[in-house]
Amino acid sequence: MDTPPDTLPDHDWLDLISDANSYLSLHLLFTYLFTGLTLYFIYRNYQKFIRARQLFSLELVHSIAPRTVLVTSLPPHLRGDRALAEYFENMGLSVESVSVCREVDSLKKLLDRRTESLMKLEAAWVKYLGNPSRAAPVDSSTEPLVHLDGDAAEEQRERLVVPNRKRPVLRPTWFSAKVDALEYLEAKFKEADEAVTRRRRTGKFKATHVAFVTFEKMSSAQIAVQTAHAPNPGQCITYQAPEPRDIIWTNMGLPPKSAAIREYMILAAMCLLLFFWFIPVTALAGLLSYKEIKKTLPALARLIDANAPIRAIVQNSLPSVAMISLNACLPFLLEGLTYLQGYRARSWIEYSLLKKYFLFLLINVVFIFLFASTYWQLVRDLANSPMKIPEKLAAALQQGRARHFFLSYVMLQGIGLMPLQLLNLGVIIPRLFYRLFITRTPRDYAELNAPPMINYGVVYPQAILIFVITLLYSVIQPLILIFGAIYFGSAYVVYKYKLLFVFYKPYESQGQAWPITFTRLIWGLIIYLVFMSGIFILRKSYILSSLLVPLLIGTLLWAWYTNKMFRPLSKHVGLSSIFEVQRGEDTADVVRLRAGHPVSWSQSYLNHRRYAQNDETLYVAPEDERTDYSQPPMANWYTGVL
């Protein structure tokens, strides 16, 4: 007589959680449930974002940045302050000021020369005096670093001499006589400084196609931004102007044709990088797998077999560690490419990096098992029968190796790497290196001690990827839900701490990361539904697969409707609310917004002071023996402008 199969109560509960390969109808039920919950919480979060963004913008209604518009592709007859002001005035929009950007390449070269001279002079003084200084304290009001009071005063002043230490000398050219290095570098700096002053005073700079227009009212700026200004396509394009600290001035006057050429070149470079990057990723992950080690390095495999914990780490975590480490190099490459595109604001670069980095992670992590076979064979198969895409995706991602890999990937991110971020090793280790080997002058120390800036283009893609992976395996590998929850729970604590006490954001970009994130979350949801449809097809359950079609179509329609409804308010501010605030009223829309605002007004006021551009407490720090922070850092600014 045959032994009866194990009954359900005899199974261990962990096995039931880990193996959900039966009851396909439950798979369908939970697919609908998880999709509905995802859409519900995305909708709620979008509502909260719109409320917070509108209210934040209304609190800054009288500030300069919300009243300023960036105009690009100006026709030649509008490339003048007066002409452009009259153009907007004739529309009934009151203009406060107009600044047409100029071609200042010649001035930039002089500024670069001035900066180089200043840095050399500061380095020479530090080399002579030391930092901390070995000389007696000198009153900087009577003994400045550079004397600009005339030749007579310069000749009569007394040299600063450190006892028992010779003043440095150098040869200006190979065969010239040695001269005092400090006096020579001071003269070179004065020469460069005077050249900049002379060029600013007498130089004529040609107007570019870009201008900043500041209106008297924020409502005028909102109307100007949302209006088509020219009958010819591509002329007089208006944007909400970035904050001054957000602007990359060197890219401001980039001609439209040059910007278009850069765009296409970077797109081609991105395609090549995307095409070739998965090769080292798959090769490295394959080489570090236990089977490959056993095949190529039998001695190492025997050593691993002798130790059970090491074998578990090699089998489960090593491929994930390899992939995470290799993909950690991507942001540096992608950010460099994005800078070359010529974006006019740092926030634009940040959000472009977010899009690029997430696309790379999605392909090189989620779809890596699709590329396990011959790449061109896969392309031919999908080209010949596109309807097999769900089946191919499901066959690749439901195999045991893929499931174990993604489970260990989420576990490693949630339990290992996310809590480790509290140590800020990515900030501390480079700064320690700079402090030991590079940093010398007071200005160097002021830059080194400045708080780090958070880059949302690096932070967001990894979190979105974990969400996509967790959702993808939520039904066929339910255990991943626990570790996904651990990841986002620890991420909440880690980034709340870092945003409060570590990171600093010198510019405000109106929360534009969320609309980009919304689109990527919908991508993940669509991939999830296609994957589940492929699972049902693989198991010959065509009826259940067809029942997912309405859910897929409904999700796409919901995403289109939500984007259409919320997108305008995510980019602009409601005119009715602006007019009410400009009149000093708290009625209708403003009252409704404030009713749902979760932050007290005192907290909002403190937050705005922290991010205000004219706040004198921005860079307050107690002076130490190496710097008093009186020399402003040059990093992240137009180099040389102090």
JSON list of N, CA and C in Angstrom, two decimals, residues 550-599:
[
{"chain": "A", "resi": 550, "resn": "PRO", "atom": "N", "xyz": [-7.35, 42.19, -17.55]},
{"chain": "A", "resi": 550, "resn": "PRO", "atom": "CA", "xyz": [-8.07, 43.38, -17.08]},
{"chain": "A", "resi": 550, "resn": "PRO", "atom": "C", "xyz": [-7.29, 44.16, -16.02]},
{"chain": "A", "resi": 551, "resn": "LEU", "atom": "N", "xyz": [-6.57, 43.45, -15.15]},
{"chain": "A", "resi": 551, "resn": "LEU", "atom": "CA", "xyz": [-5.79, 44.14, -14.12]},
{"chain": "A", "resi": 551, "resn": "LEU", "atom": "C", "xyz": [-4.66, 44.94, -14.75]},
{"chain": "A", "resi": 552, "resn": "LEU", "atom": "N", "xyz": [-4.02, 44.37, -15.75]},
{"chain": "A", "resi": 552, "resn": "LEU", "atom": "CA", "xyz": [-2.93, 45.07, -16.43]},
{"chain": "A", "resi": 552, "resn": "LEU", "atom": "C", "xyz": [-3.44, 46.32, -17.15]},
{"chain": "A", "resi": 553, "resn": "ILE", "atom": "N", "xyz": [-4.54, 46.16, -17.87]},
{"chain": "A", "resi": 553, "resn": "ILE", "atom": "CA", "xyz": [-5.12, 47.31, -18.59]},
{"chain": "A", "resi": 553, "resn": "ILE", "atom": "C", "xyz": [-5.60, 48.37, -17.59]},
{"chain": "A", "resi": 554, "resn": "GLY", "atom": "N", "xyz": [-6.25, 47.91, -16.51]},
{"chain": "A", "resi": 554, "resn": "GLY", "atom": "CA", "xyz": [-6.72, 48.85, -15.49]},
{"chain": "A", "resi": 554, "resn": "GLY", "atom": "C", "xyz": [-5.58, 49.61, -14.84]},
{"chain": "A", "resi": 555, "resn": "THR", "atom": "N", "xyz": [-4.46, 48.93, -14.60]},
{"chain": "A", "resi": 555, "resn": "THR", "atom": "CA", "xyz": [-3.30, 49.60, -14.00]},
{"chain": "A", "resi": 555, "resn": "THR", "atom": "C", "xyz": [-2.76, 50.68, -14.93]},
{"chain": "A", "resi": 556, "resn": "LEU", "atom": "N", "xyz": [-2.67, 50.37, -16.23]},
{"chain": "A", "resi": 556, "resn": "LEU", "atom": "CA", "xyz": [-2.19, 51.35, -17.19]},
{"chain": "A", "resi": 556, "resn": "LEU", "atom": "C", "xyz": [-3.12, 52.56, -17.27]},
{"chain": "A", "resi": 557, "resn": "LEU", "atom": "N", "xyz": [-4.44, 52.31, -17.29]},
{"chain": "A", "resi": 557, "resn": "LEU", "atom": "CA", "xyz": [-5.40, 53.41, -17.34]},
{"chain": "A", "resi": 557, "resn": "LEU", "atom": "C", "xyz": [-5.35, 54.24, -16.06]},
{"chain": "A", "resi": 558, "resn": "TRP", "atom": "N", "xyz": [-5.21, 53.56, -14.92]},
{"chain": "A", "resi": 558, "resn": "TRP", "atom": "CA", "xyz": [-5.11, 54.27, -13.64]},
{"chain": "A", "resi": 558, "resn": "TRP", "atom": "C", "xyz": [-3.87, 55.16, -13.62]},
{"chain": "A", "resi": 559, "resn": "ALA", "atom": "N", "xyz": [-2.74, 54.63, -14.10]},
{"chain": "A", "resi": 559, "resn": "ALA", "atom": "CA", "xyz": [-1.50, 55.41, -14.11]},
{"chain": "A", "resi": 559, "resn": "ALA", "atom": "C", "xyz": [-1.64, 56.62, -15.02]},
{"chain": "A", "resi": 560, "resn": "TRP", "atom": "N", "xyz": [-2.26, 56.44, -16.19]},
{"chain": "A", "resi": 560, "resn": "TRP", "atom": "CA", "xyz": [-2.45, 57.56, -17.12]},
{"chain": "A", "resi": 560, "resn": "TRP", "atom": "C", "xyz": [-3.35, 58.62, -16.49]},
{"chain": "A", "resi": 561, "resn": "TYR", "atom": "N", "xyz": [-4.44, 58.20, -15.87]},
{"chain": "A", "resi": 561, "resn": "TYR", "atom": "CA", "xyz": [-5.37, 59.14, -15.25]},
{"chain": "A", "resi": 561, "resn": "TYR", "atom": "C", "xyz": [-4.72, 59.89, -14.09]},
{"chain": "A", "resi": 562, "resn": "THR", "atom": "N", "xyz": [-4.02, 59.16, -13.22]},
{"chain": "A", "resi": 562, "resn": "THR", "atom": "CA", "xyz": [-3.38, 59.79, -12.06]},
{"chain": "A", "resi": 562, "resn": "THR", "atom": "C", "xyz": [-2.31, 60.78, -12.50]},
{"chain": "A", "resi": 563, "resn": "ASN", "atom": "N", "xyz": [-1.53, 60.40, -13.49]},
{"chain": "A", "resi": 563, "resn": "ASN", "atom": "CA", "xyz": [-0.49, 61.31, -13.98]},
{"chain": "A", "resi": 563, "resn": "ASN", "atom": "C", "xyz": [-1.10, 62.56, -14.61]},
{"chain": "A", "resi": 564, "resn": "LYS", "atom": "N", "xyz": [-2.17, 62.36, -15.38]},
{"chain": "A", "resi": 564, "resn": "LYS", "atom": "CA", "xyz": [-2.84, 63.50, -16.01]},
{"chain": "A", "resi": 564, "resn": "LYS", "atom": "C", "xyz": [-3.45, 64.44, -14.96]},
{"chain": "A", "resi": 565, "resn": "MET", "atom": "N", "xyz": [-3.97, 63.87, -13.88]},
{"chain": "A", "resi": 565, "resn": "MET", "atom": "CA", "xyz": [-4.64, 64.68, -12.86]},
{"chain": "A", "resi": 565, "resn": "MET", "atom": "C", "xyz": [-3.64, 65.42, -11.97]},
{"chain": "A", "resi": 566, "resn": "PHE", "atom": "N", "xyz": [-2.54, 64.74, -11.57]},
{"chain": "A", "resi": 566, "resn": "PHE", "atom": "CA", "xyz": [-1.62, 65.31, -10.60]},
{"chain": "A", "resi": 566, "resn": "PHE", "atom": "C", "xyz": [-0.43, 66.03, -11.22]},
{"chain": "A", "resi": 567, "resn": "ARG", "atom": "N", "xyz": [-0.07, 65.68, -12.45]},
{"chain": "A", "resi": 567, "resn": "ARG", "atom": "CA", "xyz": [1.17, 66.21, -13.04]},
{"chain": "A", "resi": 567, "resn": "ARG", "atom": "C", "xyz": [1.20, 67.74, -13.09]},
{"chain": "A", "resi": 568, "resn": "PRO", "atom": "N", "xyz": [0.12, 68.43, -13.52]},
{"chain": "A", "resi": 568, "resn": "PRO", "atom": "CA", "xyz": [0.19, 69.90, -13.55]},
{"chain": "A", "resi": 568, "resn": "PRO", "atom": "C", "xyz": [0.49, 70.51, -12.18]},
{"chain": "A", "resi": 569, "resn": "LEU", "atom": "N", "xyz": [-0.13, 69.98, -11.12]},
{"chain": "A", "resi": 569, "resn": "LEU", "atom": "CA", "xyz": [0.10, 70.54, -9.79]},
{"chain": "A", "resi": 569, "resn": "LEU", "atom": "C", "xyz": [1.45, 70.13, -9.22]},
{"chain": "A", "resi": 570, "resn": "SER", "atom": "N", "xyz": [2.09, 69.10, -9.79]},
{"chain": "A", "resi": 570, "resn": "SER", "atom": "CA", "xyz": [3.43, 68.75, -9.35]},
{"chain": "A", "resi": 570, "resn": "SER", "atom": "C", "xyz": [4.49, 69.66, -9.97]},
{"chain": "A", "resi": 571, "resn": "LYS", "atom": "N", "xyz": [4.13, 70.36, -11.06]},
{"chain": "A", "resi": 571, "resn": "LYS", "atom": "CA", "xyz": [5.06, 71.26, -11.73]},
{"chain": "A", "resi": 571, "resn": "LYS", "atom": "C", "xyz": [4.77, 72.73, -11.43]},
{"chain": "A", "resi": 572, "resn": "HIS", "atom": "N", "xyz": [3.49, 73.05, -11.21]},
{"chain": "A", "resi": 572, "resn": "HIS", "atom": "CA", "xyz": [3.10, 74.45, -11.05]},
{"chain": "A", "resi": 572, "resn": "HIS", "atom": "C", "xyz": [2.28, 74.62, -9.77]},
{"chain": "A", "resi": 573, "resn": "VAL", "atom": "N", "xyz": [1.98, 75.87, -9.45]},
{"chain": "A", "resi": 573, "resn": "VAL", "atom": "CA", "xyz": [1.20, 76.20, -8.25]},
{"chain": "A", "resi": 573, "resn": "VAL", "atom": "C", "xyz": [-0.14, 76.76, -8.70]},
{"chain": "A", "resi": 574, "resn": "GLY", "atom": "N", "xyz": [-1.21, 76.37, -7.98]},
{"chain": "A", "resi": 574, "resn": "GLY", "atom": "CA", "xyz": [-2.54, 76.83, -8.34]},
{"chain": "A", "resi": 574, "resn": "GLY", "atom": "C", "xyz": [-2.66, 78.35, -8.29]},
{"chain": "A", "resi": 575, "resn": "LEU", "atom": "N", "xyz": [-3.14, 78.97, -9.38]},
{"chain": "A", "resi": 575, "resn": "LEU", "atom": "CA", "xyz": [-3.23, 80.43, -9.45]},
{"chain": "A", "resi": 575, "resn": "LEU", "atom": "C", "xyz": [-4.19, 80.99, -8.41]},
{"chain": "A", "resi": 576, "resn": "SER", "atom": "N", "xyz": [-5.30, 80.28, -8.16]},
{"chain": "A", "resi": 576, "resn": "SER", "atom": "CA", "xyz": [-6.26, 80.79, -7.18]},
{"chain": "A", "resi": 576, "resn": "SER", "atom": "C", "xyz": [-5.62, 80.92, -5.81]},
{"chain": "A", "resi": 577, "resn": "SER", "atom": "N", "xyz": [-4.81, 79.92, -5.42]},
{"chain": "A", "resi": 577, "resn": "SER", "atom": "CA", "xyz": [-4.13, 79.98, -4.13]},
{"chain": "A", "resi": 577, "resn": "SER", "atom": "C", "xyz": [-3.10, 81.10, -4.11]},
{"chain": "A", "resi": 578, "resn": "ILE", "atom": "N", "xyz": [-2.38, 81.30, -5.22]},
{"chain": "A", "resi": 578, "resn": "ILE", "atom": "CA", "xyz": [-1.37, 82.37, -5.27]},
{"chain": "A", "resi": 578, "resn": "ILE", "atom": "C", "xyz": [-2.03, 83.73, -5.09]},
{"chain": "A", "resi": 579, "resn": "PHE", "atom": "N", "xyz": [-3.14, 83.97, -5.80]},
{"chain": "A", "resi": 579, "resn": "PHE", "atom": "CA", "xyz": [-3.82, 85.26, -5.70]},
{"chain": "A", "resi": 579, "resn": "PHE", "atom": "C", "xyz": [-4.32, 85.50, -4.28]},
{"chain": "A", "resi": 580, "resn": "GLU", "atom": "N", "xyz": [-4.83, 84.46, -3.63]},
{"chain": "A", "resi": 580, "resn": "GLU", "atom": "CA", "xyz": [-5.30, 84.61, -2.25]},
{"chain": "A", "resi": 580, "resn": "GLU", "atom": "C", "xyz": [-4.17, 85.00, -1.32]},
{"chain": "A", "resi": 581, "resn": "VAL", "atom": "N", "xyz": [-3.02, 84.34, -1.47]},
{"chain": "A", "resi": 581, "resn": "VAL", "atom": "CA", "xyz": [-1.88, 84.65, -0.61]},
{"chain": "A", "resi": 581, "resn": "VAL", "atom": "C", "xyz": [-1.34, 86.04, -0.91]},
{"chain": "A", "resi": 582, "resn": "GLN", "atom": "N", "xyz": [-1.30, 86.43, -2.20]},
{"chain": "A", "resi": 582, "resn": "GLN", "atom": "CA", "xyz": [-0.82, 87.77, -2.57]},
{"chain": "A", "resi": 582, "resn": "GLN", "atom": "C", "xyz": [-1.71, 88.86, -1.99]},
{"chain": "A", "resi": 583, "resn": "ARG", "atom": "N", "xyz": [-3.01, 88.57, -1.86]},
{"chain": "A", "resi": 583, "resn": "ARG", "atom": "CA", "xyz": [-3.93, 89.54, -1.26]},
{"chain": "A", "resi": 583, "resn": "ARG", "atom": "C", "xyz": [-3.91, 89.48, 0.26]},
{"chain": "A", "resi": 584, "resn": "GLY", "atom": "N", "xyz": [-3.16, 88.53, 0.82]},
{"chain": "A", "resi": 584, "resn": "GLY", "atom": "CA", "xyz": [-3.11, 88.40, 2.27]},
{"chain": "A", "resi": 584, "resn": "GLY", "atom": "C", "xyz": [-4.28, 87.65, 2.84]},
{"chain": "A", "resi": 585, "resn": "GLU", "atom": "N", "xyz": [-4.97, 86.85, 2.02]},
{"chain": "A", "resi": 585, "resn": "GLU", "atom": "CA", "xyz": [-6.14, 86.12, 2.48]},
{"chain": "A", "resi": 585, "resn": "GLU", "atom": "C", "xyz": [-5.78, 84.67, 2.76]},
{"chain": "A", "resi": 586, "resn": "ASP", "atom": "N", "xyz": [-6.52, 84.06, 3.70]},
{"chain": "A", "resi": 586, "resn": "ASP", "atom": "CA", "xyz": [-6.39, 82.63, 4.00]},
{"chain": "A", "resi": 586, "resn": "ASP", "atom": "C", "xyz": [-7.74, 81.97, 3.75]},
{"chain": "A", "resi": 587, "resn": "THR", "atom": "N", "xyz": [-8.10, 81.84, 2.50]},
{"chain": "A", "resi": 587, "resn": "THR", "atom": "CA", "xyz": [-9.43, 81.33, 2.19]},
{"chain": "A", "resi": 587, "resn": "THR", "atom": "C", "xyz": [-9.35, 80.09, 1.32]},
{"chain": "A", "resi": 588, "resn": "ALA", "atom": "N", "xyz": [-10.44, 79.39, 1.27]},
{"chain": "A", "resi": 588, "resn": "ALA", "atom": "CA", "xyz": [-10.67, 78.27, 0.34]},
{"chain": "A", "resi": 588, "resn": "ALA", "atom": "C", "xyz": [-9.49, 77.33, 0.23]},
{"chain": "A", "resi": 589, "resn": "ASP", "atom": "N", "xyz": [-8.75, 77.42, -0.90]},
{"chain": "A", "resi": 589, "resn": "ASP", "atom": "CA", "xyz": [-7.71, 76.44, -1.19]},
{"chain": "A", "resi": 589, "resn": "ASP", "atom": "C", "xyz": [-6.61, 76.44, -0.14]},
{"chain": "A", "resi": 590, "resn": "VAL", "atom": "N", "xyz": [-6.20, 77.63, 0.33]},
{"chain": "A", "resi": 590, "resn": "VAL", "atom": "CA", "xyz": [-5.09, 77.71, 1.29]},
{"chain": "A", "resi": 590, "resn": "VAL", "atom": "C", "xyz": [-5.49, 77.07, 2.61]},
{"chain": "A", "resi": 591, "resn": "VAL", "atom": "N", "xyz": [-6.72, 77.35, 3.07]},
{"chain": "A", "resi": 591, "resn": "VAL", "atom": "CA", "xyz": [-7.19, 76.75, 4.32]},
{"chain": "A", "resi": 591, "resn": "VAL", "atom": "C", "xyz": [-7.26, 75.24, 4.19]},
{"chain": "A", "resi": 592, "resn": "ARG", "atom": "N", "xyz": [-7.73, 74.76, 3.04]},
{"chain": "A", "resi": 592, "resn": "ARG", "atom": "CA", "xyz": [-7.82, 73.31, 2.83]},
{"chain": "A", "resi": 592, "resn": "ARG", "atom": "C", "xyz": [-6.44, 72.67, 2.82]},
{"chain": "A", "resi": 593, "resn": "LEU", "atom": "N", "xyz": [-5.48, 73.33, 2.20]},
{"chain": "A", "resi": 593, "resn": "LEU", "atom": "CA", "xyz": [-4.12, 72.81, 2.18]},
{"chain": "A", "resi": 593, "resn": "LEU", "atom": "C", "xyz": [-3.54, 72.76, 3.58]},
{"chain": "A", "resi": 594, "resn": "ARG", "atom": "N", "xyz": [-3.73, 73.83, 4.34]},
{"chain": "A", "resi": 594, "resn": "ARG", "atom": "CA", "xyz": [-3.15, 73.88, 5.68]},
{"chain": "A", "resi": 594, "resn": "ARG", "atom": "C", "xyz": [-3.80, 72.86, 6.61]},
{"chain": "A", "resi": 595, "resn": "ALA", "atom": "N", "xyz": [-5.05, 72.53, 6.36]},
{"chain": "A", "resi": 595, "resn": "ALA", "atom": "CA", "xyz": [-5.73, 71.55, 7.21]},
{"chain": "A", "resi": 595, "resn": "ALA", "atom": "C", "xyz": [-5.07, 70.19, 7.13]},
{"chain": "A", "resi": 596, "resn": "GLY", "atom": "N", "xyz": [-4.48, 69.88, 5.99]},
{"chain": "A", "resi": 596, "resn": "GLY", "atom": "CA", "xyz": [-3.81, 68.58, 5.83]},
{"chain": "A", "resi": 596, "resn": "GLY", "atom": "C", "xyz": [-2.32, 68.64, 5.99]},
{"chain": "A", "resi": 597, "resn": "HIS", "atom": "N", "xyz": [-1.79, 69.81, 6.39]},
{"chain": "A", "resi": 597, "resn": "HIS", "atom": "CA", "xyz": [-0.33, 69.95, 6.50]},
{"chain": "A", "resi": 597, "resn": "HIS", "atom": "C", "xyz": [0.14, 69.34, 7.81]},
{"chain": "A", "resi": 598, "resn": "PRO", "atom": "N", "xyz": [1.04, 68.36, 7.79]},
{"chain": "A", "resi": 598, "resn": "PRO", "atom": "CA", "xyz": [1.42, 67.63, 9.00]},
{"chain": "A", "resi": 598, "resn": "PRO", "atom": "C", "xyz": [2.50, 68.30, 9.83]},
{"chain": "A", "resi": 599, "resn": "VAL", "atom": "N", "xyz": [3.07, 69.43, 9.35]},
{"chain": "A", "resi": 599, "resn": "VAL", "atom": "CA", "xyz": [4.19, 70.06, 10.04]},
{"chain": "A", "resi": 599, "resn": "VAL", "atom": "C", "xyz": [3.73, 71.38, 10.63]}
]
